[in-house]
GROMACS .gro file of C-alpha atoms in nm:
model
  292
    1MET     CA    1  -5.515 -17.668  16.117
    2ARG     CA    2  -5.297 -17.968  16.167
    3VAL     CA    3  -5.452 -18.309  16.030
    4THR     CA    4  -5.328 -18.587  16.242
    5GLN     CA    5  -5.356 -18.973  16.147
    6SER     CA    6  -5.593 -19.004  16.429
    7MET     CA    7  -5.829 -18.736  16.294
    8ILE     CA    8  -5.821 -18.914  15.962
    9SER     CA    9  -5.909 -19.246  16.118
   10THR     CA   10  -6.185 -19.089  16.315
   11SER     CA   11  -6.325 -18.925  16.029
   12THR     CA   12  -6.313 -19.236  15.803
   13LEU     CA   13  -6.476 -19.438  16.055
   14ARG     CA   14  -6.774 -19.187  16.103
   15HIS     CA   15  -6.832 -19.167  15.744
   16LEU     CA   16  -6.827 -19.555  15.701
   17ASN     CA   17  -7.056 -19.588  16.009
   18THR     CA   18  -7.297 -19.338  15.845
   19SER     CA   19  -7.275 -19.527  15.517
   20MET     CA   20  -7.336 -19.867  15.667
   21SER     CA   21  -7.634 -19.711  15.852
   22GLN     CA   22  -7.777 -19.596  15.512
   23LEU     CA   23  -7.736 -19.930  15.363
   24LYS     CA   24  -7.901 -20.113  15.655
   25MET     CA   25  -8.200 -19.861  15.623
   26TYR     CA   26  -8.235 -19.957  15.255
   27GLN     CA   27  -8.197 -20.317  15.323
   28ASP     CA   28  -8.482 -20.286  15.608
   29GLN     CA   29  -8.686 -20.095  15.363
   30LEU     CA   30  -8.635 -20.371  15.085
   31SER     CA   31  -8.693 -20.652  15.353
   32THR     CA   32  -8.996 -20.528  15.511
   33GLY     CA   33  -9.142 -20.318  15.225
   34LYS     CA   34  -9.215 -20.024  15.482
   35LYS     CA   35  -9.051 -19.688  15.484
   36ILE     CA   36  -8.963 -19.715  15.886
   37THR     CA   37  -8.919 -20.034  16.103
   38ARG     CA   38  -8.926 -19.809  16.427
   39PRO     CA   39  -9.134 -19.512  16.534
   40SER     CA   40  -8.826 -19.329  16.602
   41GLN     CA   41  -8.732 -19.305  16.250
   42ASP     CA   42  -9.016 -19.104  16.156
   43PRO     CA   43  -9.287 -19.021  16.440
   44VAL     CA   44  -9.539 -18.852  16.185
   45VAL     CA   45  -9.536 -19.162  15.971
   46ALA     CA   46  -9.568 -19.396  16.270
   47MET     CA   47  -9.846 -19.186  16.417
   48ASN     CA   48 -10.044 -19.153  16.100
   49GLY     CA   49 -10.004 -19.541  16.050
   50MET     CA   50 -10.163 -19.619  16.397
   51ARG     CA   51 -10.444 -19.387  16.336
   52TYR     CA   52 -10.505 -19.555  15.972
   53ARG     CA   53 -10.479 -19.892  16.113
   54THR     CA   54 -10.724 -19.816  16.383
   55GLN     CA   55 -10.973 -19.684  16.138
   56LEU     CA   56 -10.931 -19.998  15.922
   57VAL     CA   57 -10.990 -20.239  16.225
   58GLU     CA   58 -11.290 -20.051  16.282
   59VAL     CA   59 -11.403 -20.100  15.929
   60GLN     CA   60 -11.337 -20.472  15.969
   61GLN     CA   61 -11.533 -20.504  16.296
   62PHE     CA   62 -11.825 -20.317  16.121
   63LYS     CA   63 -11.822 -20.566  15.846
   64ARG     CA   64 -11.830 -20.875  16.078
   65ASN     CA   65 -12.140 -20.682  16.227
   66LEU     CA   66 -12.284 -20.640  15.884
   67GLY     CA   67 -12.264 -21.031  15.847
   68GLU     CA   68 -12.441 -21.072  16.171
   69ALA     CA   69 -12.718 -20.823  16.051
   70TYR     CA   70 -12.742 -21.016  15.710
   71ASN     CA   71 -12.787 -21.325  15.898
   72TRP     CA   72 -13.079 -21.185  16.127
   73MET     CA   73 -13.275 -21.014  15.837
   74ASP     CA   74 -13.228 -21.302  15.588
   75SER     CA   75 -13.371 -21.537  15.840
   76ALA     CA   76 -13.645 -21.311  15.940
   77ASP     CA   77 -13.735 -21.246  15.569
   78SER     CA   78 -13.757 -21.605  15.497
   79ALA     CA   79 -13.961 -21.671  15.816
   80LEU     CA   80 -14.214 -21.399  15.726
   81ASN     CA   81 -14.238 -21.517  15.350
   82ASP     CA   82 -14.329 -21.857  15.496
   83THR     CA   83 -14.570 -21.711  15.735
   84THR     CA   84 -14.741 -21.504  15.447
   85SER     CA   85 -14.789 -21.836  15.256
   86ALA     CA   86 -14.933 -22.018  15.560
   87LEU     CA   87 -15.194 -21.740  15.626
   88GLN     CA   88 -15.281 -21.733  15.271
   89ARG     CA   89 -15.337 -22.112  15.259
   90ILE     CA   90 -15.562 -22.064  15.593
   91ARG     CA   91 -15.761 -21.791  15.389
   92GLU     CA   92 -15.808 -22.026  15.109
   93LEU     CA   93 -15.936 -22.283  15.338
   94THR     CA   94 -16.180 -22.054  15.502
   95VAL     CA   95 -16.313 -21.965  15.162
   96GLN     CA   96 -16.337 -22.313  15.065
   97ALA     CA   97 -16.524 -22.407  15.382
   98SER     CA   98 -16.771 -22.112  15.339
   99ASN     CA   99 -16.928 -22.333  15.101
  100ASP     CA  100 -17.270 -22.478  15.259
  101THR     CA  101 -17.226 -22.769  15.038
  102TYR     CA  102 -16.938 -22.912  15.243
  103GLU     CA  103 -17.026 -23.194  15.480
  104GLU     CA  104 -16.915 -23.207  15.854
  105GLY     CA  105 -16.635 -23.449  15.772
  106GLN     CA  106 -16.498 -23.249  15.489
  107ARG     CA  107 -16.497 -22.951  15.718
  108GLY     CA  108 -16.317 -23.167  16.003
  109ASN     CA  109 -16.047 -23.246  15.735
  110ILE     CA  110 -16.002 -22.862  15.674
  111ALA     CA  111 -16.002 -22.794  16.042
  112GLU     CA  112 -15.707 -23.069  16.067
  113GLU     CA  113 -15.512 -22.876  15.801
  114VAL     CA  114 -15.584 -22.539  15.982
  115ARG     CA  115 -15.430 -22.713  16.303
  116GLN     CA  116 -15.128 -22.807  16.124
  117LEU     CA  117 -15.072 -22.469  15.970
  118LYS     CA  118 -15.127 -22.314  16.321
  119GLU     CA  119 -14.835 -22.533  16.451
  120HIS     CA  120 -14.637 -22.457  16.144
  121LEU     CA  121 -14.681 -22.074  16.234
  122GLU     CA  122 -14.565 -22.156  16.583
  123SER     CA  123 -14.235 -22.322  16.458
  124LEU     CA  124 -14.183 -22.003  16.233
  125ALA     CA  125 -14.228 -21.778  16.540
  126ASN     CA  126 -13.957 -21.975  16.695
  127THR     CA  127 -13.703 -21.928  16.423
  128LYS     CA  128 -13.355 -21.939  16.537
  129SER     CA  129 -13.044 -21.786  16.378
  130ASN     CA  130 -12.689 -21.850  16.529
  131ASN     CA  131 -12.894 -22.055  16.810
  132LYS     CA  132 -13.077 -21.733  16.894
  133TYR     CA  133 -13.469 -21.680  16.870
  134ILE     CA  134 -13.504 -21.382  16.631
  135PHE     CA  135 -13.855 -21.295  16.686
  136ASN     CA  136 -13.827 -21.259  17.080
  137GLY     CA  137 -13.660 -20.907  17.088
  138THR     CA  138 -13.344 -20.894  17.305
  139ASN     CA  139 -13.468 -21.197  17.468
  140THR     CA  140 -13.297 -21.429  17.234
  141THR     CA  141 -13.272 -21.744  17.473
  142ASN     CA  142 -13.623 -21.833  17.522
  143LYS     CA  143 -13.912 -21.907  17.284
  144PRO     CA  144 -14.131 -21.617  17.189
  145VAL     CA  145 -14.446 -21.863  17.140
  146ASP     CA  146 -14.525 -22.174  17.327
  147LEU     CA  147 -14.883 -22.267  17.228
  148GLU     CA  148 -14.890 -22.586  17.479
  149ASN     CA  149 -14.826 -22.336  17.780
  150ASP     CA  150 -15.016 -22.053  17.610
  151THR     CA  151 -14.716 -21.814  17.634
  152PHE     CA  152 -14.645 -21.540  17.410
  153SER     CA  153 -14.350 -21.296  17.388
  154THR     CA  154 -14.379 -20.953  17.545
  155ASN     CA  155 -14.016 -20.844  17.496
  156THR     CA  156 -14.048 -20.509  17.284
  157HIS     CA  157 -13.693 -20.419  17.281
  158ASP     CA  158 -13.511 -20.383  16.942
  159VAL     CA  159 -13.188 -20.592  16.868
  160GLU     CA  160 -12.953 -20.323  16.751
  161LEU     CA  161 -12.607 -20.371  16.584
  162GLU     CA  162 -12.352 -20.097  16.532
  163LEU     CA  163 -12.292 -20.104  16.156
  164LEU     CA  164 -12.123 -19.752  16.142
  165LYS     CA  165 -11.949 -19.542  16.380
  166GLY     CA  166 -12.224 -19.432  16.617
  167VAL     CA  167 -12.486 -19.574  16.390
  168LYS     CA  168 -12.711 -19.827  16.528
  169VAL     CA  169 -12.979 -20.042  16.315
  170PRO     CA  170 -13.242 -20.255  16.455
  171VAL     CA  171 -13.219 -20.595  16.285
  172ASN     CA  172 -13.487 -20.785  16.448
  173VAL     CA  173 -13.891 -20.787  16.370
  174SER     CA  174 -14.108 -20.733  16.655
  175PRO     CA  175 -14.298 -21.052  16.744
  176GLN     CA  176 -14.599 -20.844  16.861
  177ASN     CA  177 -14.664 -20.725  16.500
  178VAL     CA  178 -14.669 -21.048  16.338
  179PHE     CA  179 -14.702 -21.360  16.566
  180SER     CA  180 -14.938 -21.212  16.811
  181GLN     CA  181 -15.130 -21.384  17.075
  182GLN     CA  182 -15.433 -21.256  16.894
  183MET     CA  183 -15.320 -21.416  16.586
  184PHE     CA  184 -15.312 -21.749  16.714
  185ASN     CA  185 -15.643 -21.720  16.915
  186ASP     CA  186 -15.819 -21.617  16.597
  187ILE     CA  187 -15.673 -21.923  16.416
  188GLN     CA  188 -15.784 -22.139  16.695
  189GLN     CA  189 -16.132 -21.985  16.699
  190LEU     CA  190 -16.138 -22.084  16.309
  191GLU     CA  191 -16.035 -22.418  16.391
  192ASN     CA  192 -16.329 -22.475  16.647
  193MET     CA  193 -16.572 -22.309  16.411
  194LEU     CA  194 -16.482 -22.573  16.143
  195MET     CA  195 -16.527 -22.850  16.409
  196ASN     CA  196 -16.862 -22.712  16.499
  197GLU     CA  197 -17.143 -22.858  16.276
  198ASP     CA  198 -17.368 -22.570  16.358
  199THR     CA  199 -17.131 -22.289  16.239
  200THR     CA  200 -17.273 -22.137  15.911
  201ALA     CA  201 -17.101 -22.006  15.598
  202GLU     CA  202 -17.165 -21.646  15.699
  203GLU     CA  203 -16.978 -21.693  16.003
  204LEU     CA  204 -16.683 -21.841  15.820
  205SER     CA  205 -16.685 -21.579  15.576
  206ALA     CA  206 -16.685 -21.319  15.836
  207MET     CA  207 -16.342 -21.465  15.958
  208LEU     CA  208 -16.179 -21.367  15.602
  209ASP     CA  209 -16.146 -21.024  15.719
  210THR     CA  210 -15.984 -21.137  16.028
  211VAL     CA  211 -15.736 -21.362  15.853
  212ASP     CA  212 -15.671 -21.091  15.595
  213GLY     CA  213 -15.574 -20.841  15.893
  214HIS     CA  214 -15.315 -21.093  15.991
  215ILE     CA  215 -15.182 -21.134  15.624
  216ASN     CA  216 -15.158 -20.744  15.601
  217ASN     CA  217 -14.946 -20.748  15.932
  218ALA     CA  218 -14.708 -21.004  15.786
  219ILE     CA  219 -14.674 -20.828  15.454
  220ASN     CA  220 -14.615 -20.471  15.629
  221GLU     CA  221 -14.355 -20.626  15.872
  222ARG     CA  222 -14.162 -20.779  15.583
  223ALA     CA  223 -14.187 -20.463  15.370
  224ALA     CA  224 -14.045 -20.249  15.690
  225LEU     CA  225 -13.761 -20.513  15.717
  226GLY     CA  226 -13.688 -20.496  15.331
  227ALA     CA  227 -13.661 -20.100  15.368
  228ARG     CA  228 -13.395 -20.171  15.656
  229VAL     CA  229 -13.205 -20.424  15.431
  230ASN     CA  230 -13.158 -20.179  15.182
  231ARG     CA  231 -13.033 -19.943  15.407
  232VAL     CA  232 -12.796 -20.194  15.538
  233GLU     CA  233 -12.684 -20.281  15.177
  234MET     CA  234 -12.581 -19.903  15.123
  235MET     CA  235 -12.386 -19.915  15.456
  236ASP     CA  236 -12.216 -20.207  15.329
  237GLN     CA  237 -12.128 -20.030  15.016
  238ARG     CA  238 -12.005 -19.750  15.219
  239LEU     CA  239 -11.791 -19.960  15.439
  240GLN     CA  240 -11.634 -20.118  15.143
  241ASP     CA  241 -11.534 -19.766  15.002
  242GLN     CA  242 -11.413 -19.662  15.350
  243LYS     CA  243 -11.187 -19.985  15.359
  244VAL     CA  244 -11.030 -19.934  15.009
  245LEU     CA  245 -10.955 -19.557  15.116
  246ALA     CA  246 -10.821 -19.640  15.427
  247THR     CA  247 -10.585 -19.904  15.285
  248ARG     CA  248 -10.478 -19.675  15.000
  249ILE     CA  249 -10.406 -19.381  15.232
  250MET     CA  250 -10.216 -19.647  15.474
  251SER     CA  251 -10.011 -19.764  15.200
  252ASP     CA  252  -9.907 -19.394  15.067
  253ASN     CA  253  -9.818 -19.323  15.440
  254GLU     CA  254  -9.594 -19.628  15.525
  255ASP     CA  255  -9.517 -19.839  15.217
  256ALA     CA  256  -9.188 -19.791  15.057
  257ASP     CA  257  -9.141 -19.714  14.691
  258LEU     CA  258  -8.948 -20.008  14.604
  259ALA     CA  259  -8.799 -19.877  14.275
  260GLU     CA  260  -8.679 -19.582  14.447
  261VAL     CA  261  -8.525 -19.774  14.732
  262ILE     CA  262  -8.351 -20.006  14.514
  263THR     CA  263  -8.208 -19.693  14.318
  264GLN     CA  264  -8.093 -19.528  14.647
  265LEU     CA  265  -7.931 -19.857  14.769
  266LEU     CA  266  -7.719 -19.907  14.438
  267THR     CA  267  -7.624 -19.530  14.462
  268GLN     CA  268  -7.530 -19.577  14.820
  269GLU     CA  269  -7.336 -19.902  14.757
  270ASN     CA  270  -7.118 -19.727  14.517
  271VAL     CA  271  -7.058 -19.453  14.764
  272HIS     CA  272  -6.977 -19.685  15.012
  273ARG     CA  273  -6.725 -19.879  14.800
  274ALA     CA  274  -6.573 -19.531  14.701
  275ALA     CA  275  -6.524 -19.466  15.074
  276LEU     CA  276  -6.377 -19.787  15.143
  277SER     CA  277  -6.135 -19.759  14.851
  278SER     CA  278  -6.023 -19.384  14.935
  279SER     CA  279  -5.983 -19.496  15.304
  280SER     CA  280  -5.765 -19.794  15.211
  281ARG     CA  281  -5.536 -19.555  15.025
  282ILE     CA  282  -5.531 -19.292  15.290
  283ILE     CA  283  -5.481 -19.507  15.585
  284GLN     CA  284  -5.175 -19.711  15.500
  285PRO     CA  285  -5.066 -19.940  15.661
  286SER     CA  286  -5.400 -19.992  15.834
  287LEU     CA  287  -5.631 -20.241  15.997
  288LEU     CA  288  -5.776 -20.250  15.636
  289ASP     CA  289  -5.479 -20.360  15.479
  290PHE     CA  290  -5.437 -20.637  15.747
  291LEU     CA  291  -5.802 -20.748  15.699
  292ARG     CA  292  -5.753 -20.787  15.300
   0.00000   0.00000   0.00000
């Protein structure tokens, strides 16, 4: 086959362009730290990267949901703790008032403290988190308890948050189980009995079982909430593991091995210099000579 000057020039340009493309690819990898900069360079890596990135975004969203769940549950747990303390104080006052030696004025003072505790329980029932009422089911914009207007929550729907893919967990406490109308009516009845001078010690003692029942309701609800908090904490740990795993797999898929890329760049640079040198010798005189 006859080799012409034009064939040599064309072949030289093709090889130099290929070499330059390789140098550009290695330069892009070093600049971005990624194996590819366009999906067309490796569609499999690109598709896997999109899949892993979507998984990581989901994990980050579930982590944000976990933060919201912790806010609700921590606020509810604190309110239930204060509720239990207030009810126990009412029980202590009931035991104290059951003593027949107490005068009418002393029972009146106890009744005043019971009234203050009742109003405190109302404020606990209307606890807010992130400007939402947490003891009114899904109706988070209205007060669950309003003693002045004698209204109480009737919403029984759970507030659920998706903490894992397809797994929803209720984060609220049902108001009917703790801050019920019956509880406030019983406390009001106790207050009225303390204000009535004809109330006997036996009648006050009989109220102890009623108060104990409400204390048990608060404790049971707090225990149920604690069990859900434990489950949420386990989900939190699982999400952290998933985030670490997804990040590692995504890095393995698309991050460039910098040591390998630098080595290949230096090798390709030597090849390119050799190609330029040999081309300048073969094509003489040429545009390369003119450009020197």
